[in-house]
Structure formats: C-alpha cells, structure tokens
PDB file of C-alpha atoms in Angstrom:
ATOM      1  CA  MET K 236     -13.507 -20.299  21.542  1.00 38.00           C
ATOM      2  CA  PRO K 237     -11.828 -17.201  19.990  1.00 42.00           C
ATOM      3  CA  THR K 238      -8.051 -17.026  19.734  1.00 46.00           C
ATOM      4  CA  ASN K 239      -6.186 -14.823  22.206  1.00 46.00           C
ATOM      5  CA  ARG K 240      -5.408 -12.344  19.422  1.00 43.00           C
ATOM      6  CA  ALA K 241      -9.020 -12.168  18.232  1.00 43.00           C
ATOM      7  CA  TYR K 242     -10.268 -11.789  21.808  1.00 40.00           C
ATOM      8  CA  GLN K 243      -7.783  -8.989  22.505  1.00 45.00           C
ATOM      9  CA  TYR K 244      -8.790  -7.281  19.246  1.00 43.00           C
ATOM     10  CA  ALA K 245     -12.490  -7.401  20.141  1.00 42.00           C
ATOM     11  CA  ARG K 246     -11.906  -6.305  23.759  1.00 39.00           C
ATOM     12  CA  GLU K 247      -9.720  -3.317  22.880  1.00 44.00           C
ATOM     13  CA  THR K 248     -12.092  -2.193  20.130  1.00 44.00           C
ATOM     14  CA  ALA K 249     -15.183  -2.367  22.330  1.00 40.00           C
ATOM     15  CA  ALA K 250     -13.375  -0.495  25.101  1.00 43.00           C
ATOM     16  CA  SER K 251     -12.373   2.460  22.924  1.00 54.00           C
ATOM     17  CA  THR K 252     -14.356   5.633  23.597  1.00 64.00           C
ATOM     18  CA  LEU K 253     -16.422   7.152  20.794  1.00 72.00           C
ATOM     19  CA  LEU K 254     -19.284   9.636  21.133  1.00 70.00           C
ATOM     20  CA  SER K 255     -22.268   9.283  18.829  1.00 73.00           C
ATOM     21  CA  GLY K 256     -24.496  12.151  17.662  1.00 70.00           C
ATOM     22  CA  VAL K 257     -28.242  11.940  17.001  1.00 75.00           C
ATOM     23  CA  HIS K 258     -27.771  11.889  13.229  1.00 79.00           C
ATOM     24  CA  ASP K 259     -25.213   9.101  13.476  1.00 81.00           C
ATOM     25  CA  ARG K 260     -27.428   6.960  15.707  1.00 83.00           C
ATOM     26  CA  GLU K 261     -30.387   7.364  13.336  1.00 83.00           C
ATOM     27  CA  ARG K 262     -28.299   6.468  10.274  1.00 83.00           C
ATOM     28  CA  ARG K 263     -26.753   3.427  11.982  1.00 86.00           C
ATOM     29  CA  GLU K 264     -30.186   2.152  13.003  1.00 85.00           C
ATOM     30  CA  GLU K 265     -31.450   2.572   9.437  1.00 85.00           C
ATOM     31  CA  ARG K 266     -28.398   0.852   7.955  1.00 87.00           C
ATOM     32  CA  ASP K 267     -27.915  -1.899  10.562  1.00 86.00           C
ATOM     33  CA  ILE K 268     -24.447  -0.750  11.645  1.00 88.00           C
ATOM     34  CA  ASP K 269     -23.248  -1.456  15.182  1.00 86.00           C
ATOM     35  CA  LYS K 270     -21.236   1.106  17.109  1.00 84.00           C
ATOM     36  CA  VAL K 271     -18.410  -1.411  17.446  1.00 85.00           C
ATOM     37  CA  ASP K 272     -18.140  -1.349  13.616  1.00 83.00           C
ATOM     38  CA  LEU K 273     -17.310   2.363  13.849  1.00 86.00           C
ATOM     39  CA  GLN K 274     -14.798   1.745  16.631  1.00 86.00           C
ATOM     40  CA  ARG K 275     -13.074  -0.861  14.469  1.00 86.00           C
ATOM     41  CA  ALA K 276     -13.117   1.499  11.484  1.00 86.00           C
ATOM     42  CA  ARG K 277     -11.467   4.287  13.489  1.00 86.00           C
ATOM     43  CA  ARG K 278      -8.867   1.880  14.896  1.00 88.00           C
ATOM     44  CA  TYR K 279      -8.003  -0.100  11.758  1.00 89.00           C
ATOM     45  CA  GLY K 280      -9.642   1.646   8.789  1.00 89.00           C
ATOM     46  CA  MET K 281      -8.159   3.160   5.632  1.00 88.00           C
ATOM     47  CA  LYS K 282      -7.822   6.833   6.514  1.00 90.00           C
ATOM     48  CA  GLU K 283      -8.605   9.826   4.292  1.00 90.00           C
ATOM     49  CA  ASP K 284      -8.945  13.548   4.930  1.00 90.00           C
ATOM     50  CA  GLY K 285     -12.572  14.680   4.908  1.00 87.00           C
ATOM     51  CA  LYS K 286     -14.248  18.063   4.695  1.00 88.00           C
ATOM     52  CA  LYS K 287     -14.212  20.632   7.522  1.00 88.00           C
ATOM     53  CA  GLY K 288     -11.357  18.905   9.346  1.00 90.00           C
ATOM     54  CA  ARG K 289     -13.167  15.582   9.523  1.00 93.00           C
ATOM     55  CA  GLU K 290     -11.675  12.159   8.862  1.00 93.00           C
ATOM     56  CA  LYS K 291     -13.031   9.361   6.691  1.00 93.00           C
ATOM     57  CA  TYR K 292     -12.364   5.715   7.504  1.00 91.00           C
ATOM     58  CA  THR K 293     -13.187   2.658   5.403  1.00 89.00           C
ATOM     59  CA  TYR K 294     -13.063  -0.779   6.979  1.00 87.00           C
ATOM     60  CA  GLY K 295     -14.917  -4.085   6.726  1.00 84.00           C
ATOM     61  CA  GLY K 296     -17.533  -2.771   4.306  1.00 84.00           C
ATOM     62  CA  VAL K 297     -18.333   0.324   6.419  1.00 87.00           C
ATOM     63  CA  VAL K 298     -17.497   3.965   5.655  1.00 89.00           C
ATOM     64  CA  PHE K 299     -17.325   6.150   8.758  1.00 89.00           C
ATOM     65  CA  ILE K 300     -17.118   9.966   8.993  1.00 91.00           C
ATOM     66  CA  TYR K 301     -15.526  11.165  12.222  1.00 91.00           C
ATOM     67  CA  ASP K 302     -14.869  14.555  13.840  1.00 91.00           C
ATOM     68  CA  PRO K 303     -11.560  14.181  15.749  1.00 88.00           C
ATOM     69  CA  ARG K 304     -11.873  17.571  17.442  1.00 87.00           C
ATOM     70  CA  ARG K 305     -15.061  16.541  19.256  1.00 86.00           C
ATOM     71  CA  ASN K 306     -14.482  12.752  19.180  1.00 86.00           C
ATOM     72  CA  VAL K 307     -17.931  12.402  17.606  1.00 87.00           C
ATOM     73  CA  ALA K 308     -19.239  10.003  14.952  1.00 87.00           C
ATOM     74  CA  ILE K 309     -20.941  12.077  12.222  1.00 88.00           C
ATOM     75  CA  THR K 310     -22.426   9.411   9.939  1.00 90.00           C
ATOM     76  CA  SER K 311     -21.714   6.030   8.375  1.00 89.00           C
ATOM     77  CA  TRP K 312     -22.886   3.755   5.574  1.00 90.00           C
ATOM     78  CA  LYS K 313     -22.195   0.339   4.090  1.00 87.00           C
ATOM     79  CA  ILE K 314     -20.387  -0.400   0.837  1.00 82.00           C
ATOM     80  CA  GLY K 315     -19.977  -3.587  -1.153  1.00 69.00           C
ATOM     81  CA  ASP K 316     -16.183  -3.890  -1.107  1.00 58.00           C
ATOM     82  CA  ALA K 317     -15.999  -6.421   1.754  1.00 59.00           C
ATOM     83  CA  SER K 318     -16.082 -10.119   0.903  1.00 56.00           C
ATOM     84  CA  LYS K 319     -18.110 -12.395   3.171  1.00 61.00           C
ATOM     85  CA  ARG K 320     -15.516 -15.139   2.782  1.00 57.00           C
ATOM     86  CA  SER K 321     -12.259 -13.397   3.603  1.00 54.00           C
ATOM     87  CA  GLY K 322     -10.485 -10.132   4.313  1.00 65.00           C
ATOM     88  CA  THR K 323     -11.465  -8.175   7.413  1.00 75.00           C
ATOM     89  CA  ASN K 324     -14.489 -10.414   8.073  1.00 70.00           C
ATOM     90  CA  VAL K 325     -12.145 -13.345   8.711  1.00 72.00           C
ATOM     91  CA  THR K 326      -8.897 -12.065  10.209  1.00 80.00           C
ATOM     92  CA  THR K 327      -7.604  -9.087  12.134  1.00 82.00           C
ATOM     93  CA  PRO K 328      -5.575  -6.798   9.831  1.00 89.00           C
ATOM     94  CA  ILE K 329      -1.823  -6.825  10.253  1.00 91.00           C
ATOM     95  CA  MET K 330      -0.921  -3.331  11.455  1.00 92.00           C
ATOM     96  CA  LEU K 331       2.696  -2.190  11.293  1.00 94.00           C
ATOM     97  CA  GLU K 332       4.197   0.668  13.253  1.00 94.00           C
ATOM     98  CA  LYS K 333       6.599   3.105  11.696  1.00 95.00           C
ATOM     99  CA  HIS K 334      10.247   2.750  12.608  1.00 96.00           C
ATOM    100  CA  LYS K 335      10.872   4.813  15.736  1.00 94.00           C
ATOM    101  CA  PHE K 336      14.043   6.857  15.720  1.00 95.00           C
ATOM    102  CA  GLU K 337      15.724   7.797  18.985  1.00 92.00           C
ATOM    103  CA  SER K 338      14.534  11.405  18.820  1.00 95.00           C
ATOM    104  CA  LYS K 339      12.823  13.935  16.561  1.00 94.00           C
ATOM    105  CA  GLU K 340      16.243  15.326  15.720  1.00 95.00           C
ATOM    106  CA  MET K 341      17.452  11.868  14.702  1.00 95.00           C
ATOM    107  CA  LYS K 342      14.350  11.334  12.559  1.00 95.00           C
ATOM    108  CA  LYS K 343      14.943  14.647  10.800  1.00 96.00           C
ATOM    109  CA  GLU K 344      18.618  13.824  10.310  1.00 96.00           C
ATOM    110  CA  MET K 345      17.826  10.388   8.852  1.00 96.00           C
ATOM    111  CA  LYS K 346      15.360  11.955   6.400  1.00 96.00           C
ATOM    112  CA  TYR K 347      18.041  14.396   5.324  1.00 97.00           C
ATOM    113  CA  GLN K 348      20.646  11.646   4.951  1.00 97.00           C
ATOM    114  CA  HIS K 349      18.204   9.520   2.931  1.00 97.00           C
ATOM    115  CA  LYS K 350      17.527  12.412   0.553  1.00 97.00           C
ATOM    116  CA  ARG K 351      21.234  13.253   0.280  1.00 97.00           C
ATOM    117  CA  LEU K 352      22.196   9.629  -0.378  1.00 97.00           C
ATOM    118  CA  THR K 353      19.472   9.327  -3.020  1.00 98.00           C
ATOM    119  CA  LEU K 354      20.974  12.292  -4.890  1.00 97.00           C
ATOM    120  CA  LEU K 355      24.540  10.967  -4.594  1.00 97.00           C
ATOM    121  CA  LEU K 356      23.624   7.461  -5.767  1.00 97.00           C
ATOM    122  CA  ASN K 357      21.789   8.841  -8.796  1.00 97.00           C
ATOM    123  CA  GLU K 358      24.868  10.724 -10.029  1.00 96.00           C
ATOM    124  CA  GLU K 359      26.890   8.868 -12.665  1.00 94.00           C
ATOM    125  CA  GLU K 360      29.766   8.219 -10.243  1.00 94.00           C
ATOM    126  CA  GLY K 361      27.359   7.000  -7.565  1.00 96.00           C
ATOM    127  CA  LYS K 362      25.744   4.410  -9.829  1.00 97.00           C
ATOM    128  CA  SER K 363      28.837   2.219  -9.555  1.00 96.00           C
ATOM    129  CA  GLN K 364      27.860   1.663  -5.904  1.00 96.00           C
ATOM    130  CA  TRP K 365      24.481   0.085  -6.729  1.00 98.00           C
ATOM    131  CA  THR K 366      24.192  -3.556  -5.729  1.00 98.00           C
ATOM    132  CA  SER K 367      20.625  -3.979  -6.969  1.00 98.00           C
ATOM    133  CA  HIS K 368      17.651  -2.045  -8.298  1.00 98.00           C
ATOM    134  CA  SER K 369      14.102  -3.296  -7.759  1.00 98.00           C
ATOM    135  CA  VAL K 370      11.248  -1.773  -9.770  1.00 98.00           C
ATOM    136  CA  LEU K 371       7.817  -2.431  -8.296  1.00 98.00           C
ATOM    137  CA  ILE K 372       4.631  -1.921 -10.321  1.00 98.00           C
ATOM    138  CA  ILE K 373       1.601  -1.561  -8.026  1.00 98.00           C
ATOM    139  CA  ASP K 374      -1.917  -1.783  -9.446  1.00 97.00           C
ATOM    140  CA  MET K 375      -3.839   1.149  -7.959  1.00 97.00           C
ATOM    141  CA  SER K 376      -7.019   0.796 -10.035  1.00 96.00           C
ATOM    142  CA  GLY K 377     -10.406   1.011  -8.319  1.00 94.00           C
ATOM    143  CA  SER K 378     -10.749  -2.756  -7.926  1.00 91.00           C
ATOM    144  CA  MET K 379      -7.791  -2.727  -5.507  1.00 93.00           C
ATOM    145  CA  ARG K 380     -10.196  -1.315  -2.898  1.00 90.00           C
ATOM    146  CA  ALA K 381     -11.838  -4.745  -2.588  1.00 87.00           C
ATOM    147  CA  ASP K 382     -11.588  -6.330   0.856  1.00 87.00           C
ATOM    148  CA  ASP K 383     -10.746  -9.973   0.155  1.00 84.00           C
ATOM    149  CA  VAL K 384      -7.120 -10.384   1.271  1.00 85.00           C
ATOM    150  CA  ASN K 385      -6.659 -12.031   4.659  1.00 84.00           C
ATOM    151  CA  GLY K 386      -4.578  -9.930   7.027  1.00 87.00           C
ATOM    152  CA  ALA K 387      -5.110  -6.742   5.018  1.00 90.00           C
ATOM    153  CA  ARG K 388      -7.793  -4.067   4.927  1.00 90.00           C
ATOM    154  CA  CYS K 389      -8.054  -4.178   1.132  1.00 90.00           C
ATOM    155  CA  ARG K 390      -6.024  -5.441  -1.827  1.00 92.00           C
ATOM    156  CA  SER K 391      -3.805  -2.355  -2.115  1.00 94.00           C
ATOM    157  CA  ASP K 392      -3.203  -2.425   1.639  1.00 94.00           C
ATOM    158  CA  GLY K 393      -2.072  -6.032   1.312  1.00 94.00           C
ATOM    159  CA  VAL K 394       0.545  -5.009  -1.248  1.00 96.00           C
ATOM    160  CA  TRP K 395       1.960  -2.086   0.762  1.00 97.00           C
ATOM    161  CA  MET K 396       1.929  -4.101   3.988  1.00 96.00           C
ATOM    162  CA  SER K 397       3.794  -7.016   2.380  1.00 96.00           C
ATOM    163  CA  LEU K 398       6.379  -4.755   0.775  1.00 97.00           C
ATOM    164  CA  ALA K 399       6.993  -2.793   3.978  1.00 97.00           C
ATOM    165  CA  ARG K 400       7.268  -5.891   6.167  1.00 97.00           C
ATOM    166  CA  ASP K 401       8.796  -8.544   3.903  1.00 96.00           C
ATOM    167  CA  TYR K 402      10.758  -6.590   1.295  1.00 97.00           C
ATOM    168  CA  VAL K 403      12.168  -3.833   3.483  1.00 98.00           C
ATOM    169  CA  LYS K 404      11.804  -4.295   7.257  1.00 97.00           C
ATOM    170  CA  ASP K 405      12.706  -7.982   7.536  1.00 97.00           C
ATOM    171  CA  LEU K 406      15.622  -7.733   5.088  1.00 97.00           C
ATOM    172  CA  LEU K 407      16.974  -4.581   6.726  1.00 97.00           C
ATOM    173  CA  THR K 408      16.771  -6.226  10.141  1.00 96.00           C
ATOM    174  CA  LYS K 409      18.619  -9.313   8.871  1.00 97.00           C
ATOM    175  CA  GLY K 410      21.228  -7.235   7.067  1.00 96.00           C
ATOM    176  CA  LEU K 411      20.227  -8.668   3.684  1.00 96.00           C
ATOM    177  CA  ARG K 412      19.377  -5.268   2.174  1.00 96.00           C
ATOM    178  CA  GLY K 413      21.021  -1.905   2.613  1.00 96.00           C
ATOM    179  CA  PRO K 414      21.476   1.556   1.126  1.00 97.00           C
ATOM    180  CA  ASN K 415      23.138   0.180  -2.024  1.00 97.00           C
ATOM    181  CA  ASP K 416      19.939  -1.720  -2.846  1.00 98.00           C
ATOM    182  CA  LEU K 417      17.678   0.783  -4.594  1.00 98.00           C
ATOM    183  CA  ILE K 418      13.914   0.685  -5.017  1.00 98.00           C
ATOM    184  CA  SER K 419      11.596   2.402  -7.502  1.00 98.00           C
ATOM    185  CA  ILE K 420       7.791   2.225  -7.406  1.00 98.00           C
ATOM    186  CA  VAL K 421       5.302   2.805 -10.223  1.00 98.00           C
ATOM    187  CA  ALA K 422       1.619   3.358  -9.396  1.00 98.00           C
ATOM    188  CA  MET K 423      -0.423   1.784 -12.198  1.00 97.00           C
ATOM    189  CA  LYS K 424      -3.677   3.611 -12.981  1.00 96.00           C
ATOM    190  CA  GLU K 425      -4.909   5.199 -16.235  1.00 94.00           C
ATOM    191  CA  GLU K 426      -1.345   6.485 -16.476  1.00 95.00           C
ATOM    192  CA  ALA K 427       1.845   5.228 -14.894  1.00 97.00           C
ATOM    193  CA  GLU K 428       3.142   7.458 -12.105  1.00 97.00           C
ATOM    194  CA  VAL K 429       6.571   7.079 -10.520  1.00 98.00           C
ATOM    195  CA  ILE K 430       6.014   7.720  -6.811  1.00 97.00           C
ATOM    196  CA  ILE K 431       9.444   6.549  -5.600  1.00 98.00           C
ATOM    197  CA  LYS K 432      12.452   6.793  -7.913  1.00 98.00           C
ATOM    198  CA  CYS K 433      15.749   5.051  -7.258  1.00 98.00           C
ATOM    199  CA  GLU K 434      15.795   5.458  -3.476  1.00 98.00           C
ATOM    200  CA  PRO K 435      18.105   3.497  -1.138  1.00 98.00           C
ATOM    201  CA  THR K 436      16.619   0.892   1.158  1.00 98.00           C
ATOM    202  CA  SER K 437      16.433   2.487   4.593  1.00 97.00           C
ATOM    203  CA  TRP K 438      14.138   2.950   7.571  1.00 97.00           C
ATOM    204  CA  THR K 439      13.044   6.251   6.059  1.00 97.00           C
ATOM    205  CA  LEU K 440      11.878   4.380   2.957  1.00 98.00           C
ATOM    206  CA  TYR K 441      10.152   1.817   5.174  1.00 98.00           C
ATOM    207  CA  ASN K 442       8.178   4.611   6.861  1.00 97.00           C
ATOM    208  CA  LYS K 443       7.150   5.924   3.422  1.00 97.00           C
ATOM    209  CA  LEU K 444       5.679   2.519   2.573  1.00 97.00           C
ATOM    210  CA  ILE K 445       3.738   2.501   5.853  1.00 96.00           C
ATOM    211  CA  GLU K 446       2.264   5.885   4.935  1.00 95.00           C
ATOM    212  CA  LEU K 447       1.231   4.588   1.496  1.00 95.00           C
ATOM    213  CA  ARG K 448      -1.077   2.075   3.183  1.00 94.00           C
ATOM    214  CA  GLU K 449      -3.454   4.926   3.991  1.00 91.00           C
ATOM    215  CA  TRP K 450      -5.794   6.279   1.322  1.00 91.00           C
ATOM    216  CA  ARG K 451      -4.962   9.858   2.284  1.00 86.00           C
ATOM    217  CA  LYS K 452      -1.675   9.314   0.423  1.00 85.00           C
ATOM    218  CA  LEU K 453      -2.797   7.301  -2.602  1.00 93.00           C
ATOM    219  CA  LYS K 454      -6.274   5.844  -3.141  1.00 93.00           C
ATOM    220  CA  PRO K 455      -7.135   3.113  -5.669  1.00 95.00           C
ATOM    221  CA  SER K 456      -9.394   4.518  -8.389  1.00 94.00           C
ATOM    222  CA  GLY K 457     -10.192   4.284 -12.083  1.00 95.00           C
ATOM    223  CA  HIS K 458      -8.581   1.834 -14.489  1.00 96.00           C
ATOM    224  CA  GLY K 459      -5.208   0.131 -14.485  1.00 95.00           C
ATOM    225  CA  PHE K 460      -3.392  -0.018 -17.833  1.00 96.00           C
ATOM    226  CA  TYR K 461      -0.493  -2.446 -18.059  1.00 97.00           C
ATOM    227  CA  LEU K 462       1.300  -1.106 -21.163  1.00 97.00           C
ATOM    228  CA  PRO K 463       2.168   2.389 -19.807  1.00 97.00           C
ATOM    229  CA  ALA K 464       3.323   0.827 -16.522  1.00 97.00           C
ATOM    230  CA  ILE K 465       5.610  -1.649 -18.280  1.00 97.00           C
ATOM    231  CA  ALA K 466       7.052   1.151 -20.428  1.00 97.00           C
ATOM    232  CA  LYS K 467       7.729   3.254 -17.329  1.00 98.00           C
ATOM    233  CA  ALA K 468       9.354   0.272 -15.614  1.00 97.00           C
ATOM    234  CA  GLU K 469      11.667  -0.185 -18.600  1.00 97.00           C
ATOM    235  CA  GLU K 470      12.767   3.459 -18.289  1.00 97.00           C
ATOM    236  CA  LEU K 471      13.601   2.918 -14.618  1.00 98.00           C
ATOM    237  CA  LEU K 472      15.451  -0.336 -15.236  1.00 98.00           C
ATOM    238  CA  THR K 473      17.724   1.436 -17.721  1.00 97.00           C
ATOM    239  CA  CYS K 474      18.843   3.963 -15.067  1.00 96.00           C
ATOM    240  CA  ASN K 475      21.901   1.838 -14.351  1.00 96.00           C
ATOM    241  CA  ALA K 476      23.590  -0.076 -17.171  1.00 93.00           C
ATOM    242  CA  SER K 477      26.259  -1.676 -14.958  1.00 94.00           C
ATOM    243  CA  ALA K 478      26.396  -5.456 -15.247  1.00 93.00           C
ATOM    244  CA  SER K 479      27.149  -5.660 -11.517  1.00 95.00           C
ATOM    245  CA  CYS K 480      23.744  -4.186 -10.626  1.00 97.00           C
ATOM    246  CA  ALA K 481      21.132  -6.929 -10.304  1.00 97.00           C
ATOM    247  CA  LEU K 482      17.651  -5.976 -11.531  1.00 98.00           C
ATOM    248  CA  SER K 483      14.232  -7.081 -10.312  1.00 97.00           C
ATOM    249  CA  LEU K 484      10.761  -6.316 -11.622  1.00 98.00           C
ATOM    250  CA  LEU K 485       7.801  -7.099  -9.349  1.00 97.00           C
ATOM    251  CA  PHE K 486       4.315  -6.664 -10.803  1.00 97.00           C
ATOM    252  CA  PHE K 487       1.386  -6.584  -8.357  1.00 96.00           C
ATOM    253  CA  SER K 488      -2.163  -6.674  -9.756  1.00 95.00           C
ATOM    254  CA  ASP K 489      -5.579  -8.122  -8.997  1.00 91.00           C
ATOM    255  CA  GLY K 490      -6.345  -9.563 -12.418  1.00 84.00           C
ATOM    256  CA  LYS K 491      -7.264  -8.453 -15.904  1.00 86.00           C
ATOM    257  CA  PRO K 492      -5.630  -5.350 -17.381  1.00 93.00           C
ATOM    258  CA  SER K 493      -7.806  -2.388 -18.374  1.00 93.00           C
ATOM    259  CA  ASP K 494      -5.972  -2.210 -21.713  1.00 93.00           C
ATOM    260  CA  PRO K 495      -8.170  -3.027 -24.760  1.00 92.00           C
ATOM    261  CA  LYS K 496      -8.361  -6.773 -25.361  1.00 90.00           C
ATOM    262  CA  PRO K 497      -6.408  -6.612 -28.664  1.00 92.00           C
ATOM    263  CA  ASP K 498      -3.496  -5.173 -26.646  1.00 93.00           C
ATOM    264  CA  HIS K 499      -3.282  -8.139 -24.251  1.00 92.00           C
ATOM    265  CA  PRO K 500      -0.904 -10.122 -26.510  1.00 93.00           C
ATOM    266  CA  VAL K 501       1.195  -6.930 -26.827  1.00 95.00           C
ATOM    267  CA  ILE K 502       1.521  -6.832 -23.034  1.00 95.00           C
ATOM    268  CA  VAL K 503       2.970 -10.337 -22.970  1.00 93.00           C
ATOM    269  CA  SER K 504       5.196  -9.572 -25.957  1.00 95.00           C
ATOM    270  CA  ASN K 505       6.569  -6.412 -24.343  1.00 95.00           C
ATOM    271  CA  MET K 506       7.403  -8.319 -21.174  1.00 94.00           C
ATOM    272  CA  GLY K 507       9.293 -10.833 -23.324  1.00 93.00           C
ATOM    273  CA  LYS K 508      11.235  -8.034 -25.006  1.00 95.00           C
ATOM    274  CA  LEU K 509      12.029  -6.573 -21.595  1.00 94.00           C
ATOM    275  CA  ALA K 510      13.422  -9.899 -20.425  1.00 92.00           C
ATOM    276  CA  SER K 511      15.525 -10.235 -23.586  1.00 94.00           C
ATOM    277  CA  LYS K 512      16.865  -6.691 -23.247  1.00 95.00           C
ATOM    278  CA  PHE K 513      18.235  -7.147 -19.734  1.00 95.00           C
ATOM    279  CA  GLY K 514      18.943 -10.873 -19.877  1.00 94.00           C
ATOM    280  CA  ARG K 515      20.209 -12.641 -16.766  1.00 93.00           C
ATOM    281  CA  ARG K 516      20.498  -9.354 -14.866  1.00 95.00           C
ATOM    282  CA  LEU K 517      16.703  -9.201 -14.583  1.00 97.00           C
ATOM    283  CA  SER K 518      14.382 -11.376 -12.503  1.00 96.00           C
ATOM    284  CA  VAL K 519      10.611 -10.949 -12.954  1.00 95.00           C
ATOM    285  CA  SER K 520       7.799 -11.843 -10.548  1.00 94.00           C
ATOM    286  CA  CYS K 521       4.066 -11.304 -11.127  1.00 93.00           C
ATOM    287  CA  ILE K 522       1.912 -11.474  -7.988  1.00 92.00           C
ATOM    288  CA  GLY K 523      -1.883 -11.697  -7.979  1.00 91.00           C
ATOM    289  CA  MET K 524      -3.637  -9.931  -5.084  1.00 87.00           C
ATOM    290  CA  ALA K 525      -7.218 -11.254  -5.139  1.00 81.00           C
ATOM    291  CA  GLU K 526      -9.302 -14.376  -4.604  1.00 78.00           C
ATOM    292  CA  LYS K 527      -8.241 -17.594  -6.352  1.00 77.00           C
ATOM    293  CA  SER K 528     -11.248 -17.473  -8.683  1.00 79.00           C
ATOM    294  CA  THR K 529      -9.935 -14.241 -10.273  1.00 83.00           C
ATOM    295  CA  ASP K 530      -8.721 -14.378 -13.888  1.00 83.00           C
ATOM    296  CA  PHE K 531      -4.930 -14.110 -13.649  1.00 87.00           C
ATOM    297  CA  SER K 532      -4.299 -15.440 -17.187  1.00 87.00           C
ATOM    298  CA  THR K 533      -2.485 -12.285 -18.388  1.00 88.00           C
ATOM    299  CA  LEU K 534      -0.255 -12.220 -15.308  1.00 89.00           C
ATOM    300  CA  GLU K 535       0.509 -15.899 -15.787  1.00 88.00           C
ATOM    301  CA  ASP K 536       1.397 -15.360 -19.441  1.00 87.00           C
ATOM    302  CA  MET K 537       3.672 -12.479 -18.471  1.00 86.00           C
TER     303      MET K 537
END
C-alpha cells in the first residue's frame, strides 16, 4: 500500500496536462518512456534553458524537451545517471518553495537591503560586526549529476537543498542565524569559482540557494580539482582576521578528487596547514554526497 505522500505525488503527476506531438510519441515508444515520466520530469526535473524558447528537464534518468508556449512535449530520451537502488526511483524529491515576501515591492526592497548590507559588512569598519563566516566548497564536477541521493534529484541538488533548508531556512526561522553570520560559496570544477562572497544570512540568500538547485543557474560538468578550491577557501577565510569571528569550512564532494594522484597527499597536507593557520577559530566538516560504496578516503583523511 503506497504512503499518502507517494499516492498524492503519483495522483497529481498523472493528472497534470501535457500534450504530446507525433515525434514525441514515436520516440517514447522506441525508448520505452511512459508519458507519466515526462509529467514527472516537468514537475520535478532539473530545469535548463533550451533552444528556440524550449525548456529541458532531467529527472529519474529521463531527459525531456518541452515547448512551454504550446504545452507540447517535443522529444525525450533515457540517460544512465539514475540509480536503480536509490534517488528518484525510491523517494519523492524534497521540493522547497522560495521565501514569499509580502509584495513585489517588499521583495525588491529586501534584495536592495541585502546588497547594501553586504557592501557595508565587507568594509573594514563593518567587519567588526561579523559573528561568523562559513565558507562552503561545493563539488560541481560532472559526477554530481548522478541520481543516487534519496530525497534529491541528483547529488548537486541534494547539496543545495540541504544547505537551503538546514543551514539557512531552519536556522533563520529559529533565530540561530542572522545578518551578522556571513556565507561564502565556492563552486569546485576545473577551476574554483566564488559564486557567493561574504553575504549575510537572509531570506534573499535563501532564495539564491533555491535557484542554484536548477541547472539553468549552474550545471555539474567536467572535473573537480580539490587544490584550487582549498586555496580559494583560504583566501575567503582570511577576509576577516578578528578573533571574535568564528570560521567554518564545509566541503561537499562525491568522492575522489580529479587532481593527479601524486597531489592527493598535498590536499591532506594543505588542509592541515589551513587548520593550523586559523586554529580554534576554524571548524571543518567534509560531507560525502554519494552511495556508501564510493571511495571517500581523501575526504576522510582531510
């Protein structure tokens, strides 16, 4: 007997309206894809912008091209990123809504205030107001597209969902984090890219994290090199030298680094140097986002 949540999920998906063209029906028949798979993809899938105003969704091992202007399915195909044991084949993904402000004017005002506060807090005088600074390294290599995390649509989605819900929303709601708690985020790929730099914890930041769940903002691809990401994190951690500002480094990855094997001991050594440099001010957590059988030895050593 399905759970109430699973039943509701299946009922709402099957009831959603979606037109199917001749080409789409032929391709689905060839590839053994049910129409309900497309409905689920449109409802829960990782969204990207396609060509000619179309939208591309990826969900549960199915890629779906959709024309929103005509509400028509264009084509679809299967990929090998969905695990048969977990991920979207086992549980309904946890979907989070953006924080709703009272009005469009309020939303615009809060965005402005967030930007203004970010600038003020990053001035030398403003840094004395920092209570904490968390630097988050997020693995965005191609393997983070894999669908094997229960409650998430892929590994990267699991990271962004957890950060938005557990690290920002819940703590804001409980009053345990506020604007004096700053967050920086490094996207780890072939190079390390700072996508959020020293921003205060707010509902505007929460909404940014919700947007990062979608592939139209940032899609996992290529390799993930640890050494450049750690170096970039060190730069960010040195933004505030005040002893009263607590520091945290959270490292999210799905396993082995793409760095050459001879550099793996250097990765561990550099993390040790980082810990020595900041001492008791710094807490470090390394989180593996993949199946238990994955090789997390480097993360464990870090």
